[in-house]
Coordinates of C-alpha atoms in Angstrom, one line a residue:
V9 CA 82.1 -23.6 288.9
P10 CA 85.4 -23.7 287.0
G11 CA 86.3 -20.4 285.1
L12 CA 83.4 -18.5 286.3
V13 CA 83.9 -14.9 287.6
V14 CA 81.2 -12.4 288.8
S15 CA 82.2 -8.8 289.3
V16 CA 79.7 -6.2 290.7
P17 CA 81.6 -2.7 291.3
N18 CA 77.9 -1.3 290.9
P19 CA 74.8 -2.7 289.6
R20 CA 75.2 -1.3 286.2
L21 CA 78.7 -2.3 285.6
T22 CA 78.1 -5.9 286.6
S23 CA 80.1 -8.4 284.5
Y24 CA 80.2 -12.1 284.1
T25 CA 83.2 -14.2 282.6
I26 CA 83.4 -17.7 281.7
R27 CA 86.7 -19.5 280.9
G28 CA 88.3 -15.8 280.7
L29 CA 85.6 -14.5 278.0
G30 CA 83.2 -11.6 279.2
S31 CA 82.3 -8.1 279.0
S32 CA 81.5 -5.2 281.2
S33 CA 78.6 -2.8 280.8
A34 CA 80.7 0.6 280.8
N35 CA 79.3 1.3 277.3
D36 CA 75.6 0.7 277.5
G37 CA 75.5 -0.6 273.8
L38 CA 77.8 -3.6 275.0
E39 CA 75.9 -6.7 275.9
S40 CA 76.9 -9.5 277.8
S41 CA 78.9 -12.4 276.4
V42 CA 77.5 -14.8 279.1
G43 CA 73.7 -15.3 278.6
L44 CA 71.8 -14.7 281.9
F45 CA 68.3 -16.4 282.2
L46 CA 65.9 -16.3 285.0
D47 CA 62.8 -18.7 285.2
G48 CA 63.4 -19.2 281.2
V49 CA 63.6 -15.4 280.8
Y50 CA 66.6 -13.7 279.3
L51 CA 67.6 -10.8 281.0
G52 CA 69.0 -7.9 278.7
R53 CA 71.2 -6.3 281.0
Q54 CA 73.8 -8.0 283.4
G55 CA 72.6 -5.5 286.2
L56 CA 69.0 -7.2 286.3
S57 CA 70.8 -10.3 288.1
V58 CA 71.8 -8.4 290.9
F59 CA 69.4 -9.4 293.5
D60 CA 69.7 -11.9 296.5
L61 CA 69.3 -15.5 295.3
V62 CA 66.7 -16.7 297.5
D63 CA 64.5 -19.6 297.4
L64 CA 66.2 -21.3 294.6
D65 CA 65.7 -24.8 293.1
R66 CA 69.0 -24.6 291.2
V67 CA 71.6 -22.6 289.1
E68 CA 72.9 -23.9 286.1
V69 CA 76.2 -22.5 284.5
L70 CA 76.7 -23.6 280.9
R71 CA 80.3 -23.3 279.9
G72 CA 81.2 -22.5 276.2
P73 CA 79.3 -21.2 273.4
Q74 CA 75.3 -22.1 273.6
G75 CA 74.0 -21.9 270.2
T76 CA 70.6 -23.2 270.1
L77 CA 68.2 -23.0 272.9
F78 CA 70.3 -20.5 274.9
G79 CA 71.2 -18.8 271.9
K80 CA 70.9 -15.0 272.7
N81 CA 74.4 -13.6 273.3
T82 CA 76.0 -16.7 274.5
T83 CA 79.6 -16.8 273.1
A84 CA 81.0 -17.6 276.6
G85 CA 78.2 -19.5 278.0
A86 CA 74.9 -19.2 280.0
F87 CA 74.0 -18.6 283.5
N88 CA 70.5 -20.0 284.4
I89 CA 68.7 -19.3 287.6
V90 CA 65.6 -21.5 288.4
T91 CA 63.5 -20.4 291.4
K92 CA 61.3 -22.9 293.1
A93 CA 57.8 -23.3 291.8
P94 CA 54.6 -23.4 293.8
T95 CA 53.2 -26.9 295.0
P96 CA 50.2 -27.9 296.7
E97 CA 51.9 -29.1 299.9
F98 CA 52.0 -26.7 302.9
E99 CA 55.4 -25.5 303.5
A100 CA 57.0 -22.5 305.6
R101 CA 60.5 -21.6 305.9
A102 CA 62.3 -18.6 307.5
E103 CA 65.9 -17.9 307.9
A104 CA 67.8 -15.1 309.9
T105 CA 71.7 -14.4 309.8
R106 CA 73.6 -12.1 311.8
G107 CA 77.4 -11.1 311.5
N108 CA 79.7 -8.3 311.7
Y109 CA 79.7 -4.8 310.4
G110 CA 76.1 -5.0 311.5
A111 CA 75.1 -7.6 308.9
R112 CA 71.6 -9.0 309.4
Q113 CA 69.6 -10.8 306.7
Y114 CA 66.0 -12.2 306.9
R115 CA 64.5 -14.7 304.3
G116 CA 61.4 -16.5 304.2
S117 CA 58.8 -18.3 301.9
L118 CA 55.2 -19.6 302.5
N119 CA 53.9 -22.3 300.0
G120 CA 50.6 -24.3 299.6
A121 CA 47.4 -24.9 298.0
L122 CA 44.9 -22.1 297.4
L123 CA 42.1 -24.0 295.5
G124 CA 42.6 -27.6 296.0
E125 CA 45.3 -29.1 293.8
T126 CA 44.2 -26.7 290.9
L127 CA 45.7 -23.6 292.3
S128 CA 48.9 -23.1 294.3
G129 CA 50.8 -20.3 295.5
R130 CA 54.1 -19.4 296.9
L131 CA 55.3 -16.1 298.6
T132 CA 59.1 -15.4 299.0
G133 CA 60.5 -12.2 300.6
Y134 CA 64.1 -11.2 301.9
L135 CA 65.6 -8.2 303.6
T136 CA 69.4 -7.7 303.8
R137 CA 71.4 -4.8 305.7
R138 CA 75.1 -4.4 306.4
D139 CA 77.1 -1.4 307.3
G140 CA 79.7 0.0 305.0
L141 CA 83.2 -1.2 304.7
I142 CA 85.1 1.9 303.4
E143 CA 85.6 4.8 305.9
N144 CA 85.0 8.3 304.4
R145 CA 87.7 10.4 306.3
Y146 CA 86.0 13.7 305.2
D147 CA 82.8 13.2 307.5
G148 CA 83.2 10.0 309.1
R149 CA 80.5 8.1 307.2
D150 CA 80.9 4.4 305.9
F151 CA 80.3 3.7 302.3
N152 CA 79.5 0.5 300.3
D153 CA 76.9 -0.7 302.8
Q154 CA 73.9 -3.1 301.9
R155 CA 70.2 -2.0 302.2
K156 CA 68.1 -4.3 300.0
G157 CA 64.9 -6.3 299.9
G158 CA 62.5 -7.9 297.5
V159 CA 59.5 -10.1 297.2
R160 CA 58.5 -12.7 294.9
G161 CA 55.0 -13.9 294.4
Q162 CA 53.8 -17.0 292.2
L163 CA 50.6 -18.7 291.3
L164 CA 50.5 -22.1 289.7
W165 CA 47.3 -23.1 287.7
A166 CA 46.9 -26.8 287.0
P167 CA 43.5 -27.6 286.2
V168 CA 44.2 -30.7 284.4
E169 CA 47.4 -33.1 284.4
N170 CA 48.6 -32.1 281.2
F171 CA 48.4 -28.3 281.6
S172 CA 49.9 -25.8 283.8
S173 CA 50.5 -22.0 283.9
R174 CA 53.1 -20.2 286.3
L175 CA 52.5 -16.6 286.8
I176 CA 55.3 -14.9 288.7
Y177 CA 55.6 -11.3 289.8
E178 CA 58.8 -9.7 291.3
Y179 CA 59.8 -6.4 293.1
A180 CA 63.3 -5.7 294.4
D181 CA 64.8 -2.6 295.7
A182 CA 68.1 -1.4 297.0
H183 CA 69.1 2.2 298.3
E184 CA 72.7 2.0 299.4
D185 CA 75.3 4.4 300.2
C186 CA 77.5 2.9 297.2
C187 CA 79.9 2.9 295.5
A188 CA 83.1 4.2 296.5
F189 CA 86.5 3.1 295.6
A190 CA 89.9 3.4 297.3
L191 CA 92.7 4.9 295.3
T192 CA 94.8 2.5 293.4
S193 CA 96.8 4.9 291.0
L194 CA 97.3 8.2 289.9
R195 CA 98.4 9.6 286.5
E196 CA 101.3 12.2 286.5
A197 CA 99.0 15.0 285.1
T198 CA 96.6 14.3 288.1
R199 CA 99.7 14.7 290.3
Q200 CA 100.6 17.9 289.1
R201 CA 97.1 19.3 289.3
D202 CA 96.6 18.3 292.9
A203 CA 100.2 19.9 293.7
Y204 CA 99.0 23.1 292.1
M205 CA 95.7 23.2 294.2
E206 CA 97.9 22.3 297.3
Y207 CA 95.7 19.1 297.8
Q208 CA 97.0 15.7 299.3
R209 CA 94.8 12.6 298.6
E210 CA 94.9 9.6 300.7
A211 CA 97.8 7.3 300.0
I212 CA 97.5 4.7 297.4
D213 CA 96.7 1.7 299.5
P214 CA 93.3 -0.3 298.4
Y215 CA 93.5 -2.3 301.6
A216 CA 93.3 0.7 304.0
R217 CA 89.5 0.9 302.8
V218 CA 89.5 4.7 303.1
V219 CA 88.3 7.6 301.0
Q220 CA 87.8 11.4 301.0
E221 CA 84.6 12.6 299.3
D222 CA 82.4 15.5 300.2
S223 CA 79.3 14.9 298.1
Q224 CA 76.5 12.5 298.1
I225 CA 77.5 8.9 297.3
A226 CA 74.4 6.7 296.8
S227 CA 73.1 3.9 294.5
V228 CA 69.3 3.4 293.9
V229 CA 67.9 0.3 292.0
R230 CA 64.4 -0.6 291.4
Q231 CA 63.4 -3.7 289.5
K232 CA 59.9 -5.1 288.6
A233 CA 58.9 -8.0 286.6
L234 CA 56.1 -10.1 285.4
S235 CA 56.2 -13.5 283.7
N236 CA 53.9 -16.3 282.9
E237 CA 55.0 -19.9 281.5
I238 CA 52.4 -22.0 280.0
N239 CA 52.9 -25.8 279.3
W240 CA 50.5 -27.9 277.6
T241 CA 51.0 -31.6 276.5
L242 CA 48.6 -32.9 274.0
D243 CA 47.6 -36.4 273.6
N244 CA 50.0 -37.2 270.9
G245 CA 53.0 -36.4 273.0
L246 CA 53.5 -32.8 271.5
T247 CA 54.4 -30.4 274.4
L248 CA 53.8 -26.7 273.6
T249 CA 55.5 -24.0 275.9
S250 CA 54.9 -20.4 276.0
I251 CA 57.0 -17.8 278.2
S252 CA 55.9 -14.4 278.2
A253 CA 57.8 -11.8 280.3
W254 CA 58.1 -8.0 280.8
R255 CA 60.8 -6.5 283.0
D256 CA 61.6 -2.7 284.1
W257 CA 64.9 -1.8 285.6
R258 CA 66.0 1.5 287.0
F259 CA 69.5 2.5 288.2
T260 CA 70.3 6.1 289.7
P261 CA 73.8 6.5 291.0
F262 CA 75.1 9.7 292.7
N263 CA 79.0 9.7 292.4
D264 CA 81.6 12.1 293.6
D265 CA 84.9 13.2 292.1
A266 CA 86.7 11.0 294.8
T267 CA 88.2 14.2 296.3
T268 CA 87.2 17.0 298.8
M269 CA 87.8 19.6 296.1
R270 CA 84.9 20.8 294.0
L271 CA 86.1 19.4 290.6
I272 CA 82.9 17.3 289.6
P273 CA 80.8 17.0 292.9
L274 CA 78.2 15.0 291.2
T275 CA 78.4 12.5 288.4
G276 CA 76.8 9.1 287.5
V277 CA 75.0 7.3 284.6
I278 CA 71.3 6.8 285.1
N279 CA 69.8 3.5 283.4
E280 CA 66.3 2.7 282.5
H281 CA 65.9 -0.6 280.8
Q282 CA 62.5 -2.1 279.8
Q283 CA 62.0 -5.3 277.9
L284 CA 59.2 -7.5 276.7
S285 CA 59.8 -10.9 275.6
Q286 CA 57.8 -13.8 274.0
E287 CA 59.2 -17.4 273.4
L288 CA 57.2 -20.3 271.9
R289 CA 58.7 -23.8 272.0
A290 CA 57.4 -27.3 270.7
T291 CA 58.9 -30.7 271.8
F292 CA 57.9 -34.2 270.8
K293 CA 59.3 -37.7 270.3
A294 CA 59.3 -39.9 267.3
G295 CA 60.9 -43.1 267.5
D296 CA 64.7 -42.7 268.3
F297 CA 64.5 -38.9 267.7
D298 CA 63.6 -36.1 269.9
F299 CA 62.4 -32.7 268.2
L300 CA 62.5 -29.3 269.4
G301 CA 61.3 -26.1 267.6
G302 CA 60.7 -22.4 268.6
L303 CA 60.3 -18.9 267.9
Y304 CA 61.7 -16.0 270.1
Y305 CA 61.0 -12.3 270.3
L306 CA 62.6 -9.6 272.3
R307 CA 62.1 -5.9 272.6
Q308 CA 64.3 -3.7 274.5
D309 CA 64.2 -0.1 275.3
L310 CA 67.2 1.5 276.9
D311 CA 67.4 5.2 278.3
S312 CA 70.8 6.2 279.6
R313 CA 71.5 9.6 280.9
E314 CA 75.0 10.6 282.3
R315 CA 75.1 14.1 284.3
N316 CA 78.4 15.8 285.3
V317 CA 78.1 18.6 287.5
L318 CA 81.1 21.0 287.4
G319 CA 82.6 22.6 290.5
R320 CA 84.4 25.8 291.0
D321 CA 87.8 24.3 291.6
L322 CA 87.8 22.4 288.1
I323 CA 89.4 25.0 285.9
P324 CA 92.2 26.2 288.5
W325 CA 92.8 22.3 288.9
V326 CA 93.2 21.7 285.1
F327 CA 95.1 24.7 284.0
G328 CA 97.0 24.9 287.1
G329 CA 98.3 21.7 286.5
L330 CA 99.2 22.6 282.9
I331 CA 101.0 25.8 284.2
R332 CA 103.0 23.7 286.8
Q333 CA 103.9 20.9 284.4
N334 CA 105.0 23.0 281.5
L335 CA 105.9 26.7 282.5
L336 CA 106.2 27.3 286.2
P337 CA 107.2 23.9 288.2
G338 CA 106.6 25.5 291.6
A339 CA 103.3 27.2 290.7
T340 CA 100.4 26.7 293.3
R341 CA 96.8 28.1 293.8
S342 CA 98.4 30.6 296.5
N343 CA 101.2 32.0 294.2
S344 CA 99.7 32.1 290.8
G345 CA 96.0 31.7 291.1
F346 CA 95.4 35.1 289.5
L347 CA 96.5 33.7 286.1
I348 CA 93.8 31.4 286.1
D349 CA 91.1 33.8 287.4
L350 CA 92.1 36.1 284.4
I351 CA 91.1 33.4 281.9
A352 CA 87.9 32.1 283.6
P353 CA 86.9 32.5 287.5
G354 CA 86.1 29.1 288.8
A355 CA 82.9 30.4 290.5
N356 CA 81.7 31.0 287.0
V357 CA 81.3 27.3 286.0
E358 CA 80.1 26.3 289.6
G359 CA 76.8 24.1 289.0
T360 CA 77.3 24.0 285.3
T361 CA 75.9 20.5 284.1
I362 CA 77.0 18.6 281.2
R363 CA 74.4 15.9 280.1
S364 CA 75.1 13.2 277.8
T365 CA 72.0 10.9 276.8
A366 CA 71.6 7.8 274.9
E367 CA 68.2 6.2 273.9
Q368 CA 68.4 2.6 272.1
T369 CA 65.6 0.4 270.7
T370 CA 66.4 -3.3 270.0
D371 CA 64.3 -5.7 268.2
S372 CA 65.6 -9.2 268.2
A373 CA 63.8 -12.2 266.7
A374 CA 64.9 -15.9 266.5
L375 CA 64.0 -19.2 264.9
F376 CA 65.5 -22.3 266.5
G377 CA 65.2 -26.0 266.3
S378 CA 67.3 -29.1 267.3
V379 CA 67.1 -33.0 267.0
D380 CA 68.4 -35.6 269.4
W381 CA 69.2 -38.9 267.6
H382 CA 69.4 -42.0 269.9
L383 CA 71.4 -44.3 267.5
T384 CA 71.6 -46.9 270.3
P385 CA 70.9 -47.1 273.9
L386 CA 74.4 -46.0 274.7
F387 CA 75.1 -43.5 271.7
D388 CA 73.6 -40.1 271.1
A389 CA 73.8 -37.5 268.6
S390 CA 72.4 -34.0 268.8
L391 CA 72.3 -31.2 266.3
G392 CA 70.9 -27.6 266.7
L393 CA 70.7 -24.4 264.8
R394 CA 69.3 -21.0 265.6
Y395 CA 68.9 -18.0 263.2
T396 CA 68.9 -14.5 264.9
H397 CA 67.9 -11.2 263.4
E398 CA 68.4 -8.0 265.2
N399 CA 67.7 -4.3 264.4
K400 CA 69.2 -1.4 266.7
E401 CA 68.4 2.3 266.5
A402 CA 69.9 4.6 268.9
T403 CA 70.3 8.4 269.2
V404 CA 73.4 9.9 271.3
S405 CA 73.7 13.5 272.4
R406 CA 75.6 15.8 274.7
S407 CA 74.9 19.2 276.0
R408 CA 75.8 22.0 278.6
S409 CA 73.5 24.1 280.8
A410 CA 74.2 27.9 280.8
L411 CA 77.1 29.2 282.3
N412 CA 76.9 31.2 285.7
T413 CA 79.1 34.2 284.3
G414 CA 78.9 37.4 286.2
G415 CA 80.2 39.6 283.2
D416 CA 80.1 39.8 279.5
P417 CA 81.0 36.0 278.1
S418 CA 81.3 37.5 274.6
Q419 CA 84.3 39.6 275.3
P420 CA 87.6 37.6 274.6
L421 CA 90.8 38.0 276.9
E422 CA 94.0 39.4 275.7
L423 CA 96.7 37.0 277.0
P424 CA 100.4 36.4 276.2
G425 CA 100.9 33.8 273.4
A426 CA 103.2 31.6 275.5
L427 CA 100.6 31.3 278.1
L428 CA 98.0 30.4 275.5
D429 CA 100.4 27.7 274.2
V430 CA 100.7 26.1 277.6
L431 CA 97.2 26.1 278.2
G432 CA 96.2 24.5 275.0
L433 CA 94.0 27.7 273.7
Q434 CA 95.3 28.4 270.1
D435 CA 92.9 31.6 269.3
P436 CA 92.7 34.5 271.8
R437 CA 90.0 36.1 269.6
N438 CA 87.8 33.3 270.6
L439 CA 88.8 32.9 274.0
L440 CA 85.4 32.7 275.7
L441 CA 84.3 30.7 278.9
D442 CA 82.4 28.5 276.5
V443 CA 85.4 27.7 274.4
V444 CA 87.6 27.1 277.5
L445 CA 85.0 24.4 278.7
D446 CA 84.9 23.0 275.3
Q447 CA 88.6 22.5 275.7
I448 CA 88.3 21.0 279.2
A449 CA 85.5 18.7 278.8
G450 CA 84.0 18.6 275.3
G451 CA 81.2 20.6 273.4
D452 CA 77.9 20.0 272.2
Y453 CA 77.4 16.5 270.3
A454 CA 74.4 14.6 268.5
R455 CA 74.1 11.7 266.3
A456 CA 71.6 9.2 265.2
S457 CA 72.7 5.5 264.3
Q458 CA 71.1 2.2 263.2
R459 CA 72.2 -1.3 262.6
S460 CA 70.5 -4.4 261.3
E461 CA 72.1 -8.0 261.1
G462 CA 71.2 -11.6 260.9
E463 CA 73.6 -14.5 262.1
L464 CA 73.7 -18.2 262.3
S465 CA 74.5 -20.3 265.5
G466 CA 74.1 -23.8 266.5
Q467 CA 75.9 -26.8 267.9
L468 CA 76.7 -30.7 267.4
A469 CA 77.1 -32.9 270.1
L470 CA 78.0 -36.5 270.6
G471 CA 77.6 -38.6 273.7
Y472 CA 78.4 -42.2 274.8
Q473 CA 77.5 -43.8 278.0
W474 CA 80.5 -46.1 278.8
R475 CA 79.0 -47.2 282.0
P476 CA 76.0 -46.3 284.0
N477 CA 78.1 -43.9 286.0
L478 CA 80.5 -42.6 283.2
R479 CA 79.6 -40.6 280.2
G480 CA 81.9 -39.0 277.5
Y481 CA 81.0 -36.2 275.1
L482 CA 82.3 -34.4 272.3
T483 CA 80.8 -30.9 271.5
L484 CA 81.2 -28.5 268.4
A485 CA 79.4 -25.2 269.0
R486 CA 79.2 -21.8 267.5
G487 CA 78.0 -18.9 269.5
Y488 CA 77.0 -15.4 268.5
K489 CA 76.6 -12.0 270.1
G490 CA 74.9 -9.2 268.2
G491 CA 76.7 -6.5 267.1
G492 CA 75.8 -2.9 268.4
I493 CA 76.0 0.8 268.5
N494 CA 78.5 3.0 270.7
L495 CA 76.2 4.7 273.1
G496 CA 78.6 7.5 273.6
V497 CA 80.6 10.3 272.3
I498 CA 83.0 8.6 270.0
G499 CA 86.6 9.4 269.3
P500 CA 88.5 9.2 265.9
S501 CA 89.7 5.6 266.3
V502 CA 86.2 4.1 266.8
G503 CA 83.1 4.0 264.6
E504 CA 79.4 4.6 265.6
T505 CA 78.6 0.8 265.5
F506 CA 80.7 -2.4 266.0
E507 CA 80.3 -5.8 264.5
P508 CA 78.8 -9.0 266.1
E509 CA 81.2 -11.5 268.1
T510 CA 81.2 -15.0 267.3
A511 CA 82.9 -18.1 269.1
T512 CA 83.6 -21.5 267.7
S513 CA 84.5 -24.2 270.3
V514 CA 85.5 -27.8 270.5
E515 CA 85.0 -29.5 273.8
L516 CA 85.8 -33.1 274.7
G517 CA 85.0 -34.3 278.4
V518 CA 83.7 -37.0 280.6
K519 CA 81.2 -36.9 283.7
S520 CA 81.0 -39.6 286.3
T521 CA 79.7 -40.5 289.8
F522 CA 80.9 -42.7 292.3
L523 CA 79.9 -43.9 295.9
R524 CA 76.3 -44.0 295.0
R525 CA 76.4 -40.5 293.6
R526 CA 78.0 -39.1 296.7
L527 CA 81.1 -38.3 294.7
G528 CA 81.1 -36.7 291.1
L529 CA 84.3 -36.3 288.8
N530 CA 84.3 -34.3 285.6
A531 CA 87.0 -33.4 283.2
A532 CA 87.1 -31.5 280.1
V533 CA 89.3 -29.8 277.7
Y534 CA 88.5 -27.1 275.2
H535 CA 89.5 -24.9 272.6
T536 CA 87.6 -21.8 271.6
A537 CA 88.5 -19.1 268.7
V538 CA 86.6 -15.9 269.1
R539 CA 86.5 -13.5 266.0
D540 CA 85.5 -9.8 266.4
Y541 CA 85.8 -9.8 269.9
Q542 CA 83.8 -6.6 271.3
A543 CA 86.4 -4.9 273.5
L544 CA 86.2 -1.7 275.7
T545 CA 88.7 1.1 274.7
F546 CA 89.4 4.5 276.0
D547 CA 87.5 7.5 274.8
N548 CA 90.2 9.5 272.9
E549 CA 88.2 12.6 272.4
Q550 CA 91.1 15.3 272.5
T551 CA 90.1 17.3 275.5
L552 CA 92.1 18.6 278.5
I553 CA 90.4 16.2 280.8
P554 CA 90.5 12.8 278.9
N555 CA 87.6 10.6 280.1
P556 CA 89.5 8.0 282.3
R557 CA 86.9 5.2 281.6
Q558 CA 87.0 2.7 278.9
V559 CA 83.8 3.7 277.3
N560 CA 84.0 2.8 273.7
V561 CA 83.6 -0.4 271.9
L562 CA 85.8 -1.9 269.0
N563 CA 86.3 -5.2 267.5
V564 CA 89.6 -7.2 268.2
G565 CA 90.3 -9.4 265.5
K566 CA 90.7 -12.6 267.2
V567 CA 90.8 -14.1 270.6
R568 CA 91.9 -17.7 271.9
L569 CA 90.7 -19.6 274.6
Q570 CA 91.8 -22.9 275.6
G571 CA 92.3 -24.8 278.8
A572 CA 91.3 -28.1 280.7
E573 CA 89.0 -28.4 283.8
L574 CA 88.8 -31.1 286.4

């Protein structure tokens, strides 16, 4: 698909990009710019789409803003996955694949009638295994393997010709030694800290696929879902559609500090996401017009819990690097470690845990409608509008467990002023271990935030059938992605909340088929103007260990996308 990029560094950080526009999930308050749908159900987090694509009917990728039917968070486009539905005909399929790195995959499906042609069922399952691709030189383990499986069960009830109800249950599980990353860069401050500890990392070579990690590396994902789609066509041609759905997604990571030192031997952001959604649609024809109207409601509950367990080497690594960089260029742990031990023995912080939590509730409701006007047998016009209203409420907090101090932590230390300046500690009267850790990693934090908004989106499309196998089109579209709340500790350059992102696009193209539909040729040119693009920026909290991740969200004034596709 032209312009489609899917990146999965880990399930939580999955990102979709279309025509250069997309977003990561590094901040849990940032939603996708590409709307994700599975059997008509919107997926509230990008990680909900990370499963084996098995027993599919089709995958549709809609490029550009989708403002009406796929109106929820579709400034870049929409990704629609449709699985095979049950049918009365008996069908059994099985597939096995083997490959290098111990790869093996088993897939199968069973389909057929359960009660005449009234009730049909379909059962699909898969199991995937593959060894890891990255070698851990610390203990010889291989990281980034694949161990996942899942099952999908469906019932299709069609008691009469004009009524059907499709019930789907899904369960997916992945428990993998993932996710480790080869070293690609080092800041100078990190080099100085490593040199002080007399520690040598692996060389910067991503293609070597090697790491050094002495803690548990694991990723556990569990997903459950239940949905029901009802379609009822009345005698007057009116078709009513109802899609009710519930999804539960849990992601538990175990990450190391990427060294064999005891810096932060356990870290990771645990996500629990639940959503309930209900969509009601009505479609009917009247002369040269096709009408569609509907209501949509989505409730999302997100619980995000980050934990960072501190190790005994963290304090000498941080302050030793400062001493080496600013005071004694040749300082090492061997020849000057006693200076750090005077301030705070590293063993006193071993096992101390910093916990950051974020809880958010989102209520999203929408009213949408469209009309297709067949002006002539060859010329069509379509107009669609959608109004979306969202309300978000969130709490964010950070706390630290009690220190493992052996002495009296209330007694300040008397140190030379020059050394205090180098270490970034200004007041010797408050030189406690708690204060030192506040300087290193930040102190207690808490806030509650709320955001409410409404926005209009939509599109106008013109289409002309030049020939039976050649169609031209012109589309004007406006997409909308809701504003949100920064679900993390914010620095002084960003706010608690951020504004919605909107995209206005014009696209001109042709679609054609040749050789009895054996060859397709499509061409398009497009221009999209994005306002208030929601971008990730660095956490600039003034601590001695700046957070290296881009975890805050702010709005960039304007982004322009333009190009041609063939």
